Short mmCIF file of C-alpha atoms and ligand atoms in Angstrom, two decimals:
data_model
loop_
_atom_site.label_atom_id
_atom_site.label_comp_id
_atom_site.label_asym_id
_atom_site.label_seq_id
_atom_site.Cartn_x
_atom_site.Cartn_y
_atom_site.Cartn_z
CA MET A 1 43.08 -22.74 55.66
CA THR A 2 41.31 -20.67 53.07
CA THR A 3 42.94 -18.35 50.59
CA THR A 4 42.02 -14.69 50.38
CA THR A 5 40.03 -13.97 47.33
CA THR A 6 40.66 -10.66 45.62
CA ALA A 7 38.06 -8.67 43.59
CA VAL A 8 39.66 -6.16 41.26
CA ILE A 9 37.24 -3.45 40.19
CA ASP A 10 38.11 -0.41 37.84
CA LEU A 11 35.58 2.13 39.16
CA ASP A 12 36.32 4.43 36.27
CA LEU A 13 35.36 2.01 33.49
CA PRO A 14 31.56 1.85 33.47
CA GLY A 15 30.11 -0.73 31.02
CA ALA A 16 26.56 -1.35 29.83
CA THR A 17 23.57 -0.15 31.80
CA ILE A 18 21.97 -2.77 33.99
CA SER A 19 18.31 -2.26 33.12
CA ARG A 20 16.13 -2.02 36.24
CA HIS A 21 13.88 -4.41 34.27
CA VAL A 22 16.15 -7.35 35.14
CA TYR A 23 14.53 -6.97 38.55
CA GLY A 24 11.17 -7.74 37.07
CA HIS A 25 8.50 -10.08 38.50
CA PHE A 26 5.95 -12.56 37.28
CA ALA A 27 2.36 -13.19 38.40
CA GLU A 28 0.39 -16.09 36.92
CA HIS A 29 -3.10 -17.38 37.55
CA LEU A 30 -1.56 -20.19 39.51
CA GLY A 31 -2.29 -21.39 43.01
CA ARG A 32 -2.41 -18.45 45.38
CA CYS A 33 -0.35 -16.04 43.40
CA ILE A 34 -3.25 -13.87 42.06
CA TYR A 35 -6.15 -15.07 44.27
CA GLY A 36 -5.04 -14.63 47.96
CA GLY A 37 -1.65 -13.23 46.99
CA PHE A 38 -2.47 -10.05 45.03
CA TRP A 39 -6.19 -10.11 44.96
CA VAL A 40 -8.46 -10.55 47.96
CA GLY A 41 -11.58 -8.68 46.68
CA GLU A 42 -13.11 -5.53 48.05
CA ASP A 43 -14.99 -7.29 50.75
CA SER A 44 -11.88 -8.94 52.31
CA PRO A 45 -10.92 -8.26 56.00
CA VAL A 46 -7.41 -7.97 54.58
CA ALA A 47 -6.63 -4.32 53.98
CA ASN A 48 -6.98 -3.62 50.25
CA VAL A 49 -7.47 -0.96 47.56
CA ARG A 50 -10.17 -1.91 45.06
CA GLY A 51 -9.63 -5.63 45.98
CA ILE A 52 -5.75 -5.47 45.77
CA ARG A 53 -3.75 -6.26 48.94
CA SER A 54 -2.27 -3.10 50.30
CA ASP A 55 0.61 -4.78 52.21
CA VAL A 56 1.75 -6.68 49.09
CA VAL A 57 1.72 -3.46 47.09
CA GLU A 58 3.69 -1.63 49.80
CA ALA A 59 6.26 -4.43 50.10
CA LEU A 60 6.84 -4.47 46.24
CA ARG A 61 6.98 -0.63 45.97
CA ALA A 62 9.75 -0.84 48.66
CA ILE A 63 11.95 -2.80 46.28
CA SER A 64 11.01 -0.57 43.20
CA ILE A 65 9.35 -3.39 41.29
CA PRO A 66 9.99 -2.27 37.67
CA ASN A 67 7.55 -4.47 35.77
CA LEU A 68 5.10 -7.30 36.25
CA ARG A 69 4.44 -10.13 33.77
CA TRP A 70 0.89 -11.52 33.60
CA PRO A 71 -1.36 -13.68 33.15
CA GLY A 72 1.16 -16.51 32.61
CA GLY A 73 3.08 -18.79 32.06
CA CYS A 74 1.21 -21.64 30.67
CA PHE A 75 -2.08 -20.00 31.66
CA ALA A 76 -1.46 -17.19 29.17
CA ASP A 77 -2.00 -19.55 26.26
CA ASP A 78 -5.35 -20.67 27.64
CA TYR A 79 -6.48 -17.16 28.53
CA HIS A 80 -9.02 -15.26 26.51
CA TRP A 81 -8.96 -11.65 27.71
CA ARG A 82 -12.58 -10.85 26.93
CA ASP A 83 -13.53 -13.29 29.69
CA GLY A 84 -11.87 -10.89 32.22
CA ILE A 85 -13.62 -7.62 31.46
CA GLY A 86 -17.02 -6.13 32.24
CA PRO A 87 -19.09 -6.67 35.48
CA ARG A 88 -17.38 -9.35 37.59
CA GLU A 89 -20.65 -11.19 38.40
CA SER A 90 -21.23 -11.82 34.71
CA ARG A 91 -17.75 -12.90 33.67
CA PRO A 92 -17.62 -16.49 32.28
CA ARG A 93 -15.77 -19.18 34.15
CA MET A 94 -13.08 -21.43 32.77
CA VAL A 95 -10.92 -24.34 33.94
CA ASN A 96 -7.34 -23.61 34.79
CA SER A 97 -6.20 -26.94 33.36
CA HIS A 98 -2.50 -26.39 33.98
CA TRP A 99 -2.63 -25.39 37.62
CA GLY A 100 -4.71 -27.60 39.93
CA ASP A 101 -7.58 -28.13 37.41
CA VAL A 102 -9.53 -25.46 39.42
CA VAL A 103 -12.27 -23.20 38.13
CA GLU A 104 -11.17 -19.69 37.40
CA ASP A 105 -13.93 -17.08 37.86
CA ASN A 106 -12.00 -14.32 36.11
CA ALA A 107 -12.55 -11.93 38.95
CA PHE A 108 -9.05 -10.64 38.26
CA GLY A 109 -8.82 -9.48 34.66
CA THR A 110 -7.38 -6.71 32.49
CA HIS A 111 -8.68 -3.70 34.43
CA GLU A 112 -7.60 -5.28 37.78
CA PHE A 113 -4.17 -6.09 36.47
CA MET A 114 -3.67 -2.60 35.07
CA ASP A 115 -4.93 -1.11 38.41
CA LEU A 116 -2.38 -3.29 40.21
CA CYS A 117 0.46 -2.03 37.97
CA GLU A 118 -0.57 1.58 38.59
CA LEU A 119 -0.64 0.93 42.35
CA LEU A 120 2.84 -0.69 42.14
CA GLY A 121 4.29 1.97 39.86
CA ALA A 122 5.37 -0.99 37.66
CA ASP A 123 5.33 -1.38 33.84
CA PRO A 124 2.86 -4.03 32.60
CA TYR A 125 4.23 -6.89 30.67
CA VAL A 126 1.25 -8.62 29.14
CA SER A 127 1.74 -12.18 27.86
CA GLY A 128 -0.61 -12.73 24.87
CA ASN A 129 -2.20 -15.97 23.83
CA VAL A 130 -0.64 -17.57 20.74
CA GLY A 131 -1.33 -21.26 21.69
CA SER A 132 -5.13 -21.19 21.69
CA GLY A 133 -5.87 -17.62 20.72
CA SER A 134 -6.11 -15.80 17.39
CA VAL A 135 -4.23 -12.99 15.78
CA ALA A 136 -7.41 -10.87 15.86
CA GLU A 137 -7.95 -11.55 19.57
CA MET A 138 -4.46 -10.38 20.44
CA SER A 139 -4.70 -7.44 18.19
CA ASP A 140 -7.97 -6.37 19.81
CA TRP A 141 -6.44 -6.71 23.29
CA VAL A 142 -3.69 -4.33 22.33
CA GLU A 143 -6.24 -1.91 20.97
CA TYR A 144 -8.40 -2.20 24.04
CA LEU A 145 -5.48 -1.38 26.31
CA THR A 146 -3.68 1.31 24.43
CA ARG A 147 -5.92 3.22 21.92
CA ALA A 148 -7.18 6.66 22.72
CA ASP A 149 -9.84 7.52 20.09
CA ASP A 150 -13.30 6.05 19.56
CA SER A 151 -12.14 2.84 17.91
CA PRO A 152 -14.32 -0.21 18.64
CA MET A 153 -12.00 -1.63 21.30
CA ALA A 154 -11.31 1.79 22.89
CA ALA A 155 -15.12 2.35 23.16
CA LEU A 156 -15.51 -1.11 24.79
CA ARG A 157 -12.85 -0.14 27.34
CA ARG A 158 -14.57 3.14 28.04
CA ALA A 159 -17.90 1.35 28.49
CA ASN A 160 -16.12 -0.76 31.13
CA GLY A 161 -15.14 2.33 33.11
CA ARG A 162 -11.72 3.32 31.86
CA GLU A 163 -11.55 6.53 29.84
CA LYS A 164 -7.87 6.93 29.15
CA PRO A 165 -5.79 4.23 27.47
CA TRP A 166 -3.11 2.61 29.51
CA ARG A 167 0.60 2.52 28.62
CA VAL A 168 1.75 -1.00 27.95
CA PRO A 169 5.43 -1.13 27.08
CA PHE A 170 6.03 -4.91 27.11
CA TRP A 171 4.16 -7.48 25.15
CA GLY A 172 4.79 -11.30 25.16
CA LEU A 173 4.02 -13.35 22.09
CA GLY A 174 3.07 -16.63 23.61
CA ASN A 175 4.84 -18.66 26.32
CA GLU A 176 6.84 -21.83 26.18
CA ALA A 177 5.64 -22.43 22.61
CA TRP A 178 7.81 -25.57 22.51
CA GLY A 179 5.72 -27.01 25.36
CA CYS A 180 2.46 -25.88 27.15
CA GLY A 181 2.14 -23.04 24.62
CA GLY A 182 1.26 -25.40 21.73
CA ASN A 183 4.03 -27.99 21.41
CA LEU A 184 5.29 -26.12 18.28
CA ARG A 185 8.39 -26.62 16.34
CA ALA A 186 10.81 -23.63 16.41
CA GLU A 187 10.29 -22.91 12.63
CA GLN A 188 6.52 -23.01 13.00
CA PHE A 189 6.56 -20.66 16.03
CA ALA A 190 9.01 -18.31 14.36
CA SER A 191 6.55 -17.74 11.55
CA LEU A 192 3.65 -17.26 14.01
CA ALA A 193 5.70 -14.79 16.02
CA ARG A 194 6.29 -12.66 12.97
CA GLN A 195 2.58 -12.75 12.09
CA TYR A 196 1.34 -11.98 15.62
CA ALA A 197 3.87 -9.26 16.12
CA THR A 198 2.70 -7.54 12.93
CA TYR A 199 -0.82 -7.16 14.36
CA CYS A 200 0.26 -6.02 17.76
CA ARG A 201 0.15 -2.36 16.68
CA ASN A 202 1.73 0.75 18.20
CA HIS A 203 -1.41 2.87 18.86
CA GLY A 204 -0.74 6.52 19.44
CA GLY A 205 2.38 7.04 21.42
CA ASN A 206 2.39 3.51 22.92
CA LEU A 207 5.44 1.74 21.62
CA LEU A 208 5.28 -2.00 22.22
CA TYR A 209 8.44 -3.97 22.92
CA ARG A 210 7.38 -7.37 21.58
CA ILE A 211 8.96 -10.45 23.13
CA ALA A 212 8.73 -13.79 21.34
CA ALA A 213 8.42 -16.93 23.45
CA GLY A 214 11.93 -18.23 23.57
CA ALA A 215 14.04 -21.22 24.41
CA ASN A 216 14.02 -23.70 27.21
CA GLU A 217 17.40 -23.89 28.90
CA ALA A 218 20.10 -24.88 26.37
CA ASP A 219 17.85 -25.04 23.30
CA LEU A 220 20.06 -23.03 21.05
CA HIS A 221 18.24 -24.15 17.99
CA TRP A 222 15.17 -22.38 19.13
CA THR A 223 17.14 -19.12 19.65
CA GLU A 224 18.88 -19.53 16.34
CA THR A 225 15.60 -20.14 14.52
CA LEU A 226 14.06 -16.97 15.99
CA MET A 227 17.17 -14.96 15.23
CA ARG A 228 17.04 -16.06 11.57
CA SER A 229 13.43 -14.88 11.28
CA PHE A 230 14.20 -11.19 11.95
CA ASP A 231 14.33 -8.69 9.23
CA ASP A 232 17.88 -7.81 8.28
CA LEU A 233 19.57 -7.11 11.68
CA ALA A 234 22.90 -6.26 10.17
CA ALA A 235 21.48 -3.25 8.33
CA ASP A 236 21.22 0.31 9.86
CA PRO A 237 23.05 0.05 13.22
CA ALA A 238 20.78 2.77 14.62
CA GLY A 239 17.55 1.04 13.58
CA SER A 240 15.40 -1.34 15.71
CA ALA A 241 14.70 -5.02 15.37
CA GLY A 242 11.47 -6.11 13.64
CA PRO A 243 8.81 -7.39 13.55
CA PHE A 244 9.46 -8.30 17.15
CA GLN A 245 12.14 -6.90 19.38
CA ALA A 246 13.28 -9.61 21.86
CA VAL A 247 13.35 -13.34 22.51
CA SER A 248 12.89 -14.92 25.91
CA LEU A 249 14.63 -17.70 27.84
CA HIS A 250 13.40 -19.91 30.72
CA TYR A 251 15.60 -21.73 33.19
CA TYR A 252 14.66 -23.10 36.60
CA THR A 253 17.05 -24.24 39.35
CA MET A 254 16.48 -27.46 41.28
CA ALA A 255 18.58 -29.88 43.26
CA GLY A 256 17.13 -33.00 41.71
CA SER A 257 15.22 -33.98 38.56
CA TRP A 258 11.84 -32.68 37.24
CA SER A 259 10.15 -35.71 38.97
CA ASP A 260 11.86 -35.15 42.27
CA LYS A 261 13.22 -31.61 42.53
CA GLY A 262 14.34 -31.76 46.11
CA ASP A 263 12.71 -30.17 49.16
CA ALA A 264 12.77 -26.54 49.92
CA THR A 265 13.82 -27.15 53.49
CA GLY A 266 15.67 -29.96 55.32
CA PHE A 267 18.11 -30.45 52.43
CA SER A 268 21.65 -31.73 52.74
CA THR A 269 24.89 -29.76 52.33
CA ASP A 270 25.50 -31.66 49.15
CA GLU A 271 22.07 -30.45 47.85
CA TRP A 272 23.14 -26.93 48.71
CA TYR A 273 26.18 -27.17 46.51
CA VAL A 274 24.36 -28.91 43.63
CA THR A 275 21.75 -26.07 43.77
CA MET A 276 24.51 -23.47 43.67
CA ALA A 277 26.17 -25.16 40.64
CA ARG A 278 22.77 -25.37 38.94
CA ALA A 279 22.19 -21.65 39.59
CA ARG A 280 25.63 -20.78 38.18
CA ARG A 281 24.41 -22.45 34.96
CA MET A 282 22.49 -19.27 34.09
CA GLU A 283 25.88 -17.70 33.27
CA GLU A 284 26.70 -20.48 30.81
CA LEU A 285 23.19 -20.24 29.23
CA LEU A 286 23.44 -16.47 28.80
CA THR A 287 26.84 -16.83 27.16
CA ARG A 288 25.71 -19.50 24.85
CA HIS A 289 22.44 -17.87 23.79
CA SER A 290 24.11 -14.50 23.47
CA THR A 291 26.80 -15.97 21.25
CA VAL A 292 24.10 -17.30 18.87
CA MET A 293 22.36 -13.91 18.96
CA ASP A 294 25.63 -12.01 18.30
CA ARG A 295 26.09 -14.03 15.13
CA TYR A 296 22.86 -12.70 13.64
CA ASP A 297 22.59 -9.40 15.49
CA PRO A 298 26.00 -7.64 15.47
CA HIS A 299 24.43 -4.35 16.67
CA ARG A 300 22.61 -5.96 19.59
CA LYS A 301 19.19 -4.75 18.57
CA VAL A 302 17.43 -7.82 19.86
CA GLY A 303 16.98 -8.15 23.63
CA LEU A 304 17.26 -11.36 25.63
CA VAL A 305 14.47 -11.49 28.24
CA VAL A 306 14.80 -14.23 30.94
CA ASP A 307 11.12 -14.01 31.81
CA GLU A 308 11.13 -17.11 33.99
CA TRP A 309 13.83 -18.11 36.40
CA GLY A 310 14.26 -19.21 40.01
CA THR A 311 14.08 -22.27 42.15
CA TRP A 312 11.51 -24.99 41.78
CA TRP A 313 11.26 -27.39 44.65
CA ASN A 314 8.82 -30.22 45.52
CA VAL A 315 5.67 -28.62 46.76
CA GLU A 316 5.13 -28.27 50.55
CA LYS A 317 3.51 -31.34 52.04
CA GLY A 318 -0.24 -30.97 52.41
CA THR A 319 -0.63 -28.34 49.73
CA ASN A 320 -2.19 -28.76 46.34
CA PRO A 321 0.50 -30.20 44.04
CA GLY A 322 -0.80 -27.96 41.19
CA PHE A 323 -0.31 -24.72 43.26
CA LEU A 324 3.50 -24.87 43.34
CA TYR A 325 3.69 -23.46 46.86
CA GLN A 326 7.21 -23.78 48.34
CA GLN A 327 9.15 -22.50 51.26
CA ASN A 328 11.96 -19.97 50.58
CA THR A 329 15.19 -20.10 52.51
CA LEU A 330 18.65 -18.64 52.64
CA ARG A 331 19.58 -21.04 49.83
CA ASP A 332 16.95 -19.40 47.63
CA ALA A 333 18.45 -15.97 48.46
CA LEU A 334 21.91 -17.11 47.23
CA VAL A 335 20.44 -18.64 44.07
CA ALA A 336 18.89 -15.18 43.40
CA SER A 337 22.14 -13.35 44.02
CA VAL A 338 23.99 -15.67 41.70
CA HIS A 339 21.47 -15.10 38.88
CA LEU A 340 21.44 -11.32 39.44
CA ASP A 341 25.25 -11.30 39.13
CA ALA A 342 24.95 -13.11 35.84
CA PHE A 343 22.35 -10.66 34.57
CA HIS A 344 24.62 -7.71 35.60
CA ARG A 345 27.55 -9.31 33.69
CA HIS A 346 25.35 -9.69 30.54
CA ALA A 347 23.73 -6.35 30.72
CA GLU A 348 24.56 -5.59 27.14
CA ARG A 349 22.13 -8.30 25.95
CA VAL A 350 19.85 -9.17 28.93
CA VAL A 351 17.23 -6.34 28.93
CA MET A 352 14.74 -7.86 31.28
CA ALA A 353 14.21 -10.84 33.62
CA ASN A 354 11.26 -11.97 35.73
CA ILE A 355 11.70 -14.21 38.73
CA ALA A 356 9.02 -16.83 39.06
CA GLN A 357 6.80 -15.94 40.87
CA THR A 358 5.94 -12.93 43.09
CA VAL A 359 3.64 -14.22 45.71
CA ASN A 360 2.98 -17.81 47.06
CA VAL A 361 4.32 -19.61 43.96
CA LEU A 362 7.87 -21.08 43.37
CA GLN A 363 10.65 -18.61 44.39
CA ALA A 364 8.38 -16.02 45.83
CA MET A 365 9.15 -12.63 47.23
CA ILE A 366 6.17 -12.79 49.50
CA LEU A 367 4.29 -15.63 51.14
CA THR A 368 0.89 -15.11 52.63
CA ASP A 369 -0.93 -17.28 55.20
CA PRO A 370 -4.08 -18.71 53.60
CA ASP A 371 -5.95 -18.62 56.94
CA THR A 372 -4.80 -15.48 58.69
CA GLY A 373 -3.63 -13.52 55.68
CA ALA A 374 -0.26 -12.77 57.46
CA LEU A 375 2.44 -11.64 55.16
CA VAL A 376 6.02 -12.87 55.19
CA LEU A 377 8.96 -11.35 53.24
CA THR A 378 11.27 -14.10 52.11
CA PRO A 379 15.07 -14.18 52.01
CA THR A 380 14.88 -13.71 48.21
CA TYR A 381 12.87 -10.41 48.76
CA HIS A 382 15.78 -9.13 50.84
CA VAL A 383 18.33 -9.78 48.10
CA PHE A 384 16.17 -7.75 45.73
CA ALA A 385 15.91 -5.08 48.41
CA MET A 386 19.71 -5.02 48.89
CA ASN A 387 20.25 -4.70 45.10
CA THR A 388 18.10 -1.72 44.32
CA GLY A 389 21.25 0.28 43.85
CA HIS A 390 22.03 -1.73 40.78
CA HIS A 391 18.81 -0.56 39.00
CA ASP A 392 19.87 1.41 35.84
CA ALA A 393 23.40 1.62 37.09
CA ALA A 394 26.42 0.99 34.79
CA ALA A 395 27.92 -2.48 35.21
CA LEU A 396 31.45 -2.70 36.42
CA ALA A 397 33.67 -5.69 35.51
CA VAL A 398 34.75 -7.62 38.61
CA HIS A 399 37.92 -9.65 38.14
CA LEU A 400 38.14 -12.36 40.79
CA ARG A 401 41.51 -13.73 41.74
CA ASP A 402 42.21 -16.81 43.94
CA VAL A 403 38.66 -18.03 44.15
CA GLU A 404 38.44 -21.47 45.66
CA THR A 405 36.33 -23.99 43.92
CA ARG A 406 34.56 -27.15 44.84
CA ALA A 407 33.90 -30.19 42.61
CA VAL A 408 30.15 -30.53 42.16
CA ASP A 409 28.85 -33.09 39.72
CA ALA A 410 31.12 -32.73 36.73
CA THR A 411 31.91 -29.03 37.30
CA GLU A 412 34.01 -26.87 39.48
CA LEU A 413 31.83 -24.45 41.41
CA PRO A 414 33.60 -21.08 42.26
CA LEU A 415 32.67 -20.42 45.91
CA VAL A 416 32.38 -16.72 45.49
CA SER A 417 30.07 -14.89 43.09
CA ALA A 418 30.35 -11.09 42.58
CA SER A 419 29.19 -8.15 40.54
CA ALA A 420 29.29 -4.40 40.76
CA SER A 421 27.83 -1.23 39.29
CA VAL A 422 28.35 2.45 39.48
CA LYS A 423 25.87 5.37 39.29
CA GLY A 424 27.31 8.83 39.64
CA ASP A 425 29.31 9.00 42.84
CA THR A 426 28.14 5.70 44.27
CA ALA A 427 29.05 2.10 43.50
CA LEU A 428 27.42 -1.04 44.81
CA VAL A 429 29.37 -4.34 45.04
CA SER A 430 27.50 -7.63 45.54
CA LEU A 431 29.36 -10.56 47.08
CA SER A 432 28.03 -14.09 47.63
CA ASN A 433 29.88 -16.68 49.75
CA LEU A 434 28.52 -19.89 48.34
CA ASP A 435 30.57 -21.94 50.80
CA ALA A 436 28.17 -23.75 53.10
CA GLU A 437 30.79 -24.21 55.83
CA THR A 438 33.62 -21.69 55.69
CA ASP A 439 33.89 -17.95 56.42
CA ARG A 440 36.30 -16.16 54.08
CA THR A 441 37.93 -12.78 53.57
CA LEU A 442 37.77 -10.89 50.39
CA VAL A 443 39.90 -8.01 49.39
CA LEU A 444 38.26 -5.37 47.26
CA ASP A 445 41.06 -3.97 45.07
CA LEU A 446 39.40 -0.72 44.07
CA ARG A 447 41.01 1.28 41.28
CA GLY A 448 40.36 4.38 39.24
CA ARG A 449 38.47 6.59 41.69
CA ASP A 450 38.82 7.56 45.31
CA VAL A 451 36.55 5.77 47.78
CA VAL A 452 35.62 8.19 50.50
CA GLY A 453 33.12 6.14 52.44
CA HIS A 454 31.38 2.78 52.59
CA THR A 455 28.45 1.00 54.21
CA ALA A 456 27.74 -2.64 54.11
CA ARG A 457 24.84 -5.08 54.68
CA VAL A 458 24.83 -8.79 55.25
CA LEU A 459 22.12 -11.47 54.78
CA THR A 460 22.87 -14.75 56.52
CA ALA A 461 21.66 -17.15 59.21
CA THR A 462 22.92 -20.11 61.10
CA ALA A 463 21.01 -22.83 59.26
CA LEU A 464 21.20 -23.28 55.49
CA ASP A 465 17.46 -23.68 55.31
CA ALA A 466 16.67 -20.75 57.63
CA HIS A 467 13.48 -19.00 56.50
CA ASN A 468 10.88 -16.47 57.64
CA SER A 469 7.43 -17.29 59.02
CA PRO A 470 4.54 -15.37 60.59
CA GLU A 471 6.02 -16.26 63.94
CA GLN A 472 9.58 -15.28 63.03
CA LEU A 473 9.38 -12.64 60.31
CA ASP A 474 13.04 -11.65 60.60
CA ALA A 475 14.81 -15.07 60.93
CA VAL A 476 16.62 -14.15 57.70
CA ALA A 477 16.85 -10.37 57.26
CA PRO A 478 19.67 -8.03 56.32
CA THR A 479 21.64 -6.27 59.00
CA ASN A 480 24.45 -3.74 58.89
CA HIS A 481 27.76 -5.44 58.35
CA ALA A 482 30.59 -4.41 60.53
CA GLY A 483 33.10 -6.80 58.83
CA VAL A 484 34.44 -4.30 56.30
CA GLY A 485 37.72 -2.46 57.05
CA PRO A 486 40.47 -0.59 55.26
CA HIS A 487 43.07 -2.49 53.20
CA PRO A 488 46.07 -1.01 51.38
CA ARG A 489 44.35 -1.77 48.02
CA GLY A 490 40.84 -0.76 49.09
CA LEU A 491 38.73 -2.64 51.52
CA GLU A 492 38.77 -5.99 53.28
CA VAL A 493 35.39 -7.73 53.59
CA ASP A 494 34.45 -10.57 55.81
CA LEU A 495 32.16 -13.00 54.11
CA PRO A 496 30.52 -15.34 56.54
CA ALA A 497 29.83 -18.86 55.32
CA HIS A 498 26.66 -19.02 53.21
CA SER A 499 26.10 -15.24 53.18
CA TYR A 500 25.20 -12.39 50.81
CA VAL A 501 27.00 -9.09 51.37
CA THR A 502 26.54 -5.76 49.64
CA VAL A 503 29.06 -2.88 49.97
CA ALA A 504 28.01 0.54 48.97
CA LEU A 505 30.84 2.86 48.17
CA GLU A 506 30.89 6.62 48.15
CA LEU A 507 33.20 7.85 45.39
CA ARG A 508 34.98 11.02 44.48
O1 LIG B 1 6.18 -20.64 36.45
C1 LIG B 1 5.46 -21.87 36.37
C2 LIG B 1 5.38 -22.43 35.02
O2 LIG B 1 6.64 -22.77 34.57
C3 LIG B 1 4.96 -21.42 33.89
O3 LIG B 1 3.54 -21.40 33.80
C4 LIG B 1 5.55 -22.09 32.67
O4 LIG B 1 5.80 -21.02 31.71
C5 LIG B 1 6.77 -22.73 33.18
O5 LIG B 1 6.84 -24.02 32.70
#
């Protein structure tokens, strides 16, 4: 016998804006993400625009992809941008030492990435090389991309076929500087971040939002050290943070350890629950890092950017271990919904997030068949599709009552996760039933505004590891949800076991 959970929502008390950028993505030169995923080249039989896969662009436009982080990851701190400009046939090669030890021919470089962003309608988030690059190299890259006049770098860009500067709003200063990005100490990196940020200039009207490589998981010392290195954050509440504007955070979800992360499919029910408990940890991490940030930054000028998150499983058997190709199931979808709920709740501090990674790597939106080129939308993709109503909407607090929990490891896992937002006369409520076995009913206690209509969608499947394939494209796909009806306090919603449900409300 399960209890009825109640979600109390005050529809007339909008909170912080949920930036659409928390629905951001990440594309690294890793495995088949860029090559085969985004880029097939002009001569490919796969339909493309200037070498970029048309079907991938269309799928990502359909979920309103807000930004794309590139070229890494660990690759970013090995990447020298000048290798990726000019005629493709004369671009130098390099070894991608992090990912499969393969030779990278630099066919996809700055112009191709910016073309991709323009096709997607997404803001570029360029990750600059601190680990093995130089201040001058990074400064020149910014100038190359964003300067309009006849400066040396603008002239070089023009010689390579692009007249107008691009708009580049987001700029990363290194990646995982505590690890693959140089094995630096926090204090050492904080000084470098200040220095690099100084030389990443705002050219013309292009205002850079500079994001310093941040902490791994619960490394609060890293965040604290970066926060101490800002110029006086307490002064001038209306001013902006400097010399950089945000710090990042990375956290991956797995069912096991780094040496044996668990398989993407064929997992046990226990592994399901462990995974959900690990996904819930994002909430704790955001709270703890935000608490540190609040101490130094009372006016919340500094953004927290979770620019790598998602599931990381053992690679699929028979694939290159360095390519991080993994299947994506209903479990991944619920991991995504739990994270997105946490980002909504922390909207006042979390300004951007990037799931890792967009195509064919880790928790991908899209998988492509290496032989046939067939494209598969994953269950995770569908969560992003169901959530577009949250983009730039105002977060609403959701107060959950009578949520059952389950003991997992040393913690109690709440079996329902929820968040909500409002934009004008519509609200969107996200509800995840993390219970692998039991259907439940949830009462939406809706206060403050009249609800004059509703529609609902559900994402679920019979098997916990259900996933899509070229043979079964829609094994896990959202359908209209009939299990929502009136209740004296609002609406009553059926939540099937292991399901994700969204309820869109029409308000007056
Ligand atoms: O996303 C895969 C890798 O995970 C990234 O390159 C790195 O930043 C992280 O360790």
